[in-house]
């Protein structure tokens, strides 16, 4: 277990992605030596550009499905490698399943071999389209095992099962974070997630495309808060799973209106068909995060959205993701 980042050697798989790059920055800032292992399938060197010259930061370009080429002692493994948004996992269904299964086994083997603590970056998607609301960690979920989203949801469920099994069978020091929708600078701009999609549309003066009637809810968390939750969970001795996310629910329609308001856009709202198996409600029960980690999200939605919009406005319009 790693109680403090200072002086620790930490492997972050998926470290060149959105969440991973914020995590790497935080850990290097706290004095850790960080090895970022990433295939760059959805991440980029640009995300970690501010760290590249740092003597305690290294990027290893590798697919975790082929093994994790890191030698020497390791104190902590944060396993975040996985494509994370519907556009990508629908485009890469078999790779997504392999990363969650084979890739996670390699990350767990690294932790088991080196005696490191292991944190799995799991997801609220393990709850599927939940029949319990808000979602407590004791809820087992409602996932369609053969629907299009299942490649992601079931890969993460398998990853959770593997993590729990390594703990039981090998005594590996593991924990599981169930991460809910997180937003902020460095989110991929063209991958269909609701915040970047709305912001891009609003900045371009195009209609904001709201799925269905927009009454489905999301609860969003500022990336800095999510990363703080992950770091606290890693530093605790807790096995988890622990929900990490925002617990202020907002309908997708209200989110679209907030984005229009903050960007002062002339955009209108256009309703489009709901994707298959789209969850209707999403909100974490944070009792465990608060009780075990003393963690809850701190950043108000309007503040986080404003910072995200400023960053996205400075980036300009992205290329479309290949179909
Ligand atoms: N952002 C969210 O709202 C959210 C919510 C729930 C869970 N998560 C989880 O957090 C993690 C990070 O998500 P993100 O939003 O930063 O996505 P992201 O796509 O920005 O980052 C994922 C990173 O993993 C890398 N990767 C993917 N497959 C890989 C492989 N086989 N080998 C090596 N690297 C690989 C990608 O190149 C990318 O850099 C993911 O595991 C995701 O499932 C994110």
Coordinates of C-alpha atoms and ligand atoms in Angstrom, one line a residue:
X1 CA 0.0 0.0 0.0
X2 CA 1.2 3.5 -0.7
X3 CA 0.1 6.0 2.0
X4 CA 1.9 8.9 0.4
X5 CA 2.9 9.7 -3.2
X6 CA 6.1 11.5 -2.1
X7 CA 9.1 9.2 -3.0
X8 CA 6.8 6.4 -4.3
X9 CA 7.2 4.8 -7.8
X10 CA 3.8 4.7 -9.4
X11 CA 2.6 3.2 -12.7
X12 CA -0.4 4.8 -14.3
X13 CA -1.8 2.9 -17.2
X14 CA -3.8 5.1 -19.5
X15 CA -1.8 8.0 -18.1
X16 CA -1.9 10.0 -21.4
X17 CA -5.6 10.1 -21.4
X18 CA -7.9 12.7 -19.9
X19 CA -8.2 11.5 -16.3
X20 CA -4.8 9.8 -16.4
X21 CA -2.9 13.0 -17.4
X22 CA -4.5 14.9 -14.5
X23 CA -3.6 12.1 -12.2
X24 CA 0.0 12.0 -13.4
X25 CA 0.4 15.7 -12.8
X26 CA -1.0 15.4 -9.3
X27 CA 1.3 12.5 -8.4
X28 CA 4.4 14.1 -9.9
X29 CA 3.5 17.3 -8.0
X30 CA 3.4 15.4 -4.8
X31 CA 6.9 14.0 -5.2
X32 CA 6.2 10.6 -6.9
X33 CA 8.1 9.0 -9.8
X34 CA 5.5 8.2 -12.4
X35 CA 5.7 5.8 -15.3
X36 CA 2.8 6.4 -17.7
X37 CA 2.0 3.3 -19.8
X38 CA -0.3 4.1 -22.7
X39 CA -0.9 2.9 -26.3
X40 CA -2.2 6.4 -27.3
X41 CA -5.2 4.8 -28.8
X42 CA -7.4 7.6 -27.5
X43 CA -4.8 9.5 -25.4
X44 CA -2.0 11.8 -26.6
X45 CA 1.5 13.0 -25.8
X46 CA 0.0 16.5 -25.8
X47 CA -2.0 15.6 -22.7
X48 CA 1.2 15.1 -20.8
X49 CA 3.3 17.7 -22.6
X50 CA 3.7 19.7 -19.4
X51 CA 5.4 16.7 -17.7
X52 CA 7.6 15.3 -20.5
X53 CA 10.7 17.1 -19.4
X54 CA 10.2 16.3 -15.8
X55 CA 13.0 14.0 -14.4
X56 CA 10.4 11.9 -12.4
X57 CA 8.1 11.3 -15.3
X58 CA 8.4 8.7 -18.2
X59 CA 6.0 7.7 -20.9
X60 CA 6.2 4.1 -22.1
X61 CA 4.2 3.5 -25.3
X62 CA 2.6 0.1 -25.0
X63 CA -0.7 -1.8 -25.3
X64 CA -1.4 -3.3 -21.9
X65 CA -2.9 -6.3 -23.7
X66 CA 0.7 -7.2 -24.7
X67 CA 2.1 -6.9 -21.2
X68 CA 3.3 -4.0 -19.1
X69 CA 7.0 -3.4 -19.8
X70 CA 8.0 -1.9 -16.5
X71 CA 10.9 -3.3 -14.5
X72 CA 12.1 -2.6 -11.0
X73 CA 10.1 -1.9 -7.8
X74 CA 6.6 -0.4 -8.0
X75 CA 4.6 0.9 -5.0
X76 CA 1.3 1.6 -6.7
X77 CA -0.5 0.8 -10.0
X78 CA -3.4 3.0 -11.1
X79 CA -5.0 1.0 -13.9
X80 CA -7.0 3.4 -16.1
X81 CA -6.2 2.1 -19.5
X82 CA -9.4 1.6 -21.4
X83 CA -11.2 3.4 -24.2
X84 CA -13.9 5.2 -22.3
X85 CA -16.5 6.8 -24.5
X86 CA -19.2 5.2 -26.6
X87 CA -17.9 6.5 -29.9
X88 CA -14.6 4.6 -29.3
X89 CA -15.9 1.4 -27.7
X90 CA -18.5 1.0 -30.5
X91 CA -15.6 1.5 -33.0
X92 CA -13.2 -0.8 -31.1
X93 CA -15.5 -3.4 -29.4
X94 CA -13.1 -6.3 -29.4
X95 CA -10.1 -4.2 -28.3
X96 CA -12.2 -2.8 -25.5
X97 CA -13.1 -6.3 -24.2
X98 CA -9.4 -7.4 -24.5
X99 CA -8.2 -4.3 -22.6
X100 CA -10.6 -4.9 -19.7
X101 CA -9.8 -8.6 -19.5
X102 CA -6.3 -9.4 -20.8
X103 CA -4.9 -5.9 -20.1
X104 CA -6.3 -5.8 -16.6
X105 CA -4.8 -9.2 -15.9
X106 CA -1.4 -7.9 -16.9
X107 CA -1.8 -4.8 -14.7
X108 CA -2.8 -7.1 -11.8
X109 CA 0.2 -9.3 -12.4
X110 CA 2.5 -6.3 -12.3
X111 CA 1.0 -5.4 -8.8
X112 CA 1.1 -9.0 -7.6
X113 CA 4.7 -9.4 -8.8
X114 CA 6.0 -6.2 -7.2
X115 CA 3.8 -6.2 -4.1
X116 CA 2.3 -2.9 -5.2
X117 CA -1.1 -1.6 -4.3
X118 CA -3.5 -1.7 -7.3
X119 CA -6.4 0.6 -8.1
X120 CA -8.8 -0.3 -10.8
X121 CA -10.4 2.7 -12.5
X122 CA -13.9 1.1 -12.9
X123 CA -17.1 2.9 -13.9
X124 CA -20.6 3.7 -12.9
X125 CA -21.5 1.8 -16.1
X126 CA -21.2 -1.4 -14.1
X127 CA -24.6 -0.4 -12.7
X128 CA -26.0 -0.4 -16.3
X129 CA -29.4 1.2 -16.5
X130 CA -29.9 1.1 -12.8
X131 CA -33.1 0.0 -11.0
X132 CA -31.9 1.5 -7.8
X133 CA -31.4 5.2 -7.3
X134 CA -29.0 6.6 -6.2
X135 CA -26.5 3.8 -6.8
X136 CA -24.9 2.4 -3.7
X137 CA -21.8 0.2 -4.1
X138 CA -23.9 -2.8 -2.9
X139 CA -26.1 -2.6 -6.0
X140 CA -25.2 -5.3 -8.5
X141 CA -26.4 -3.5 -11.6
X142 CA -28.7 -3.9 -14.6
X143 CA -26.5 -4.5 -17.7
X144 CA -27.7 -5.9 -21.0
X145 CA -24.8 -8.5 -21.5
X146 CA -25.2 -8.5 -25.3
X147 CA -26.2 -4.9 -26.1
X148 CA -23.8 -2.6 -28.0
X149 CA -22.6 -1.0 -24.7
X150 CA -21.8 -4.4 -23.1
X151 CA -18.3 -4.4 -24.5
X152 CA -17.4 -1.6 -22.1
X153 CA -19.8 -2.4 -19.2
X154 CA -18.9 -6.1 -19.1
X155 CA -15.2 -5.5 -19.7
X156 CA -15.3 -3.4 -16.5
X157 CA -17.3 -5.9 -14.6
X158 CA -14.8 -8.6 -15.6
X159 CA -12.0 -6.3 -14.5
X160 CA -13.7 -5.8 -11.1
X161 CA -14.2 -9.6 -10.8
X162 CA -10.5 -10.1 -11.6
X163 CA -9.4 -7.4 -9.1
X164 CA -11.5 -9.1 -6.3
X165 CA -10.1 -12.5 -7.3
X166 CA -6.5 -11.4 -7.1
X167 CA -7.2 -10.0 -3.7
X168 CA -8.7 -13.3 -2.5
X169 CA -6.5 -15.8 -4.3
X170 CA -3.1 -14.0 -4.3
X171 CA -3.5 -11.5 -1.4
X172 CA -2.8 -8.6 -3.8
X173 CA -3.5 -5.2 -2.2
X174 CA -6.3 -4.0 -4.5
X175 CA -9.0 -1.4 -4.6
X176 CA -11.8 -0.4 -7.0
X177 CA -13.0 3.1 -7.8
X178 CA -16.3 3.3 -9.6
X179 CA -15.9 6.6 -11.4
X180 CA -19.0 8.5 -12.5
X181 CA -19.1 11.1 -15.4
X182 CA -16.2 13.4 -15.1
X183 CA -15.5 16.5 -17.2
X184 CA -12.9 19.1 -17.6
X185 CA -10.0 20.3 -19.8
X186 CA -8.3 17.6 -21.9
X187 CA -11.5 15.6 -22.5
X188 CA -11.4 14.5 -26.1
X189 CA -13.4 17.0 -28.0
X190 CA -15.0 14.8 -30.6
X191 CA -15.9 11.6 -28.8
X192 CA -19.6 12.1 -28.3
X193 CA -19.6 12.6 -24.5
X194 CA -22.3 15.0 -23.4
X195 CA -20.2 17.9 -22.1
X196 CA -17.8 18.3 -25.0
X197 CA -20.6 17.7 -27.5
X198 CA -22.8 20.4 -26.0
X199 CA -19.9 22.9 -25.6
X200 CA -18.7 22.4 -29.2
X201 CA -22.2 22.9 -30.6
X202 CA -22.8 26.0 -28.5
X203 CA -19.5 27.5 -29.4
X204 CA -20.2 26.9 -33.1
X205 CA -23.8 28.3 -32.8
X206 CA -25.2 25.0 -33.9
X207 CA -28.3 23.3 -32.3
X208 CA -27.5 21.3 -29.1
X209 CA -28.5 17.7 -29.8
X210 CA -30.4 16.4 -26.8
X211 CA -31.2 12.6 -26.8
X212 CA -34.8 11.8 -26.3
X213 CA -36.8 14.4 -24.3
X214 CA -33.7 15.2 -22.2
X215 CA -35.3 14.2 -18.9
X216 CA -32.5 11.5 -18.4
X217 CA -30.1 12.7 -15.7
X218 CA -26.4 12.8 -15.2
X219 CA -24.3 13.8 -12.3
X220 CA -21.0 15.4 -13.3
X221 CA -17.8 15.7 -11.4
X222 CA -15.0 18.1 -12.0
X223 CA -11.8 16.2 -13.0
X224 CA -9.7 17.7 -10.2
X225 CA -12.2 16.4 -7.6
X226 CA -12.3 12.9 -9.2
X227 CA -8.5 12.7 -9.2
X228 CA -8.5 13.7 -5.5
X229 CA -10.9 10.9 -4.8
X230 CA -8.7 8.4 -6.6
X231 CA -5.6 9.5 -4.7
X232 CA -7.4 9.3 -1.4
X233 CA -8.7 5.8 -2.2
X234 CA -5.2 4.7 -3.2
X235 CA -3.7 6.1 0.1
X236 CA -6.4 4.4 2.2
X237 CA -6.3 0.7 3.0
X238 CA -9.8 0.2 1.6
X239 CA -10.7 -2.6 -0.8
X240 CA -13.7 -0.8 -2.3
X241 CA -15.5 -0.6 -4.5
X242 CA -16.0 3.1 -3.7
X243 CA -18.1 5.4 -5.8
X244 CA -16.3 8.6 -6.9
X245 CA -18.4 11.2 -8.7
X246 CA -20.7 14.2 -8.4
X247 CA -24.0 13.7 -6.6
X248 CA -25.8 16.8 -7.9
X249 CA -28.1 15.4 -10.6
X250 CA -29.0 17.5 -13.6
X251 CA -31.2 16.5 -16.6
X252 CA -29.5 16.4 -19.9
X253 CA -31.9 19.1 -21.1
X254 CA -30.9 21.4 -18.2
X255 CA -27.3 20.8 -18.9
X256 CA -27.8 21.9 -22.5
X257 CA -29.5 25.1 -21.2
X258 CA -26.6 25.8 -18.8
X259 CA -24.0 25.4 -21.5
X260 CA -26.0 27.8 -23.8
X261 CA -26.2 30.3 -20.9
X262 CA -22.5 30.2 -20.0
X263 CA -21.3 30.4 -23.6
X264 CA -23.9 33.1 -24.3
X265 CA -24.6 31.1 -27.5
X266 CA -27.5 31.7 -29.9
X267 CA -27.9 27.9 -30.3
X268 CA -31.2 26.2 -30.0
X269 CA -32.0 22.7 -28.7
X270 CA -32.8 19.9 -31.1
X271 CA -34.1 16.5 -29.9
X272 CA -32.6 13.3 -31.5
X273 CA -33.4 9.6 -30.8
X274 CA -32.1 8.1 -27.6
X275 CA -29.2 5.6 -28.2
X276 CA -29.9 2.0 -27.2
X277 CA -29.5 1.1 -23.5
X278 CA -28.8 4.8 -22.6
X279 CA -29.1 5.0 -18.8
X280 CA -32.1 7.0 -17.6
X281 CA -30.7 8.0 -14.2
X282 CA -27.2 8.2 -12.7
X283 CA -26.2 9.4 -9.3
X284 CA -23.7 8.0 -6.9
X285 CA -24.5 7.3 -3.3
X286 CA -21.4 8.9 -1.7
X287 CA -21.8 7.6 1.8
X288 CA -18.8 5.4 1.5
X289 CA -16.5 8.0 -0.1
X290 CA -17.4 10.5 2.6
X291 CA -17.2 8.0 5.5
X292 CA -14.1 6.1 4.4
X293 CA -12.1 8.7 2.6
X294 CA -13.4 12.1 3.8
X295 CA -14.0 12.9 0.2
X296 CA -16.8 14.7 -1.6
X297 CA -16.7 16.8 -4.8
X298 CA -16.1 20.5 -4.1
X299 CA -16.3 22.3 -7.4
X300 CA -19.7 23.8 -8.4
X301 CA -20.9 22.8 -11.8
X302 CA -21.0 26.3 -13.2
X303 CA -17.3 26.9 -12.2
X304 CA -16.1 23.7 -13.7
X305 CA -18.2 24.2 -16.9
X306 CA -16.8 27.7 -17.2
X307 CA -13.2 26.4 -17.0
X308 CA -13.9 23.6 -19.4
X309 CA -15.6 26.0 -21.9
X310 CA -12.6 28.4 -21.8
X311 CA -10.3 25.5 -22.5
X312 CA -12.4 24.2 -25.4
X313 CA -12.9 27.6 -26.9
X314 CA -9.1 28.0 -27.0
X315 CA -8.7 24.7 -28.8
X316 CA -11.1 25.3 -31.7
X317 CA -13.2 22.8 -33.6
X318 CA -11.8 19.2 -33.5
X319 CA -11.6 16.7 -36.3
X320 CA -14.4 14.2 -36.4
X321 CA -13.6 10.7 -34.9
X322 CA -13.4 8.1 -37.7
X323 CA -16.5 6.0 -38.0
Ligands
LIG1 N1 -14.0 10.2 -17.8 C1 -15.0 9.7 -17.2 O1 -16.1 10.3 -17.1 C2 -14.9 8.2 -16.7 C3 -16.0 7.7 -16.1 C4 -15.9 6.4 -15.6 C5 -14.8 5.7 -15.7 N2 -13.7 6.2 -16.4 C6 -12.5 5.4 -16.6 O2 -11.4 6.1 -16.3 C7 -10.3 5.7 -17.2 C8 -9.8 6.9 -18.0 O3 -10.9 7.4 -18.8 P1 -10.7 8.8 -19.6 O4 -12.0 9.5 -19.6 O5 -9.5 9.5 -19.2 O6 -10.5 8.3 -21.1 P2 -9.3 8.5 -22.1 O7 -9.7 7.8 -23.4 O8 -9.0 9.9 -22.2 O9 -8.1 7.7 -21.5 C9 -7.9 6.4 -21.6 C10 -6.5 6.1 -21.9 O10 -6.2 4.7 -21.9 C11 -5.4 4.5 -23.1 N3 -5.6 3.1 -23.5 C12 -6.8 2.5 -23.9 N4 -6.6 1.2 -24.2 C13 -5.3 1.0 -23.9 C14 -4.5 -0.2 -24.0 N5 -5.0 -1.4 -24.4 N6 -3.2 -0.1 -23.6 C15 -2.7 1.0 -23.2 N7 -3.4 2.2 -23.1 C16 -4.7 2.1 -23.5 C17 -5.8 5.5 -24.1 O11 -4.8 5.7 -25.1 C18 -6.0 6.7 -23.2 O12 -4.9 7.5 -23.1 C19 -10.9 4.6 -18.1 O13 -10.6 3.4 -17.6 C20 -12.4 4.9 -18.0 O14 -13.1 3.7 -18.2 C21 -13.8 7.5 -16.9

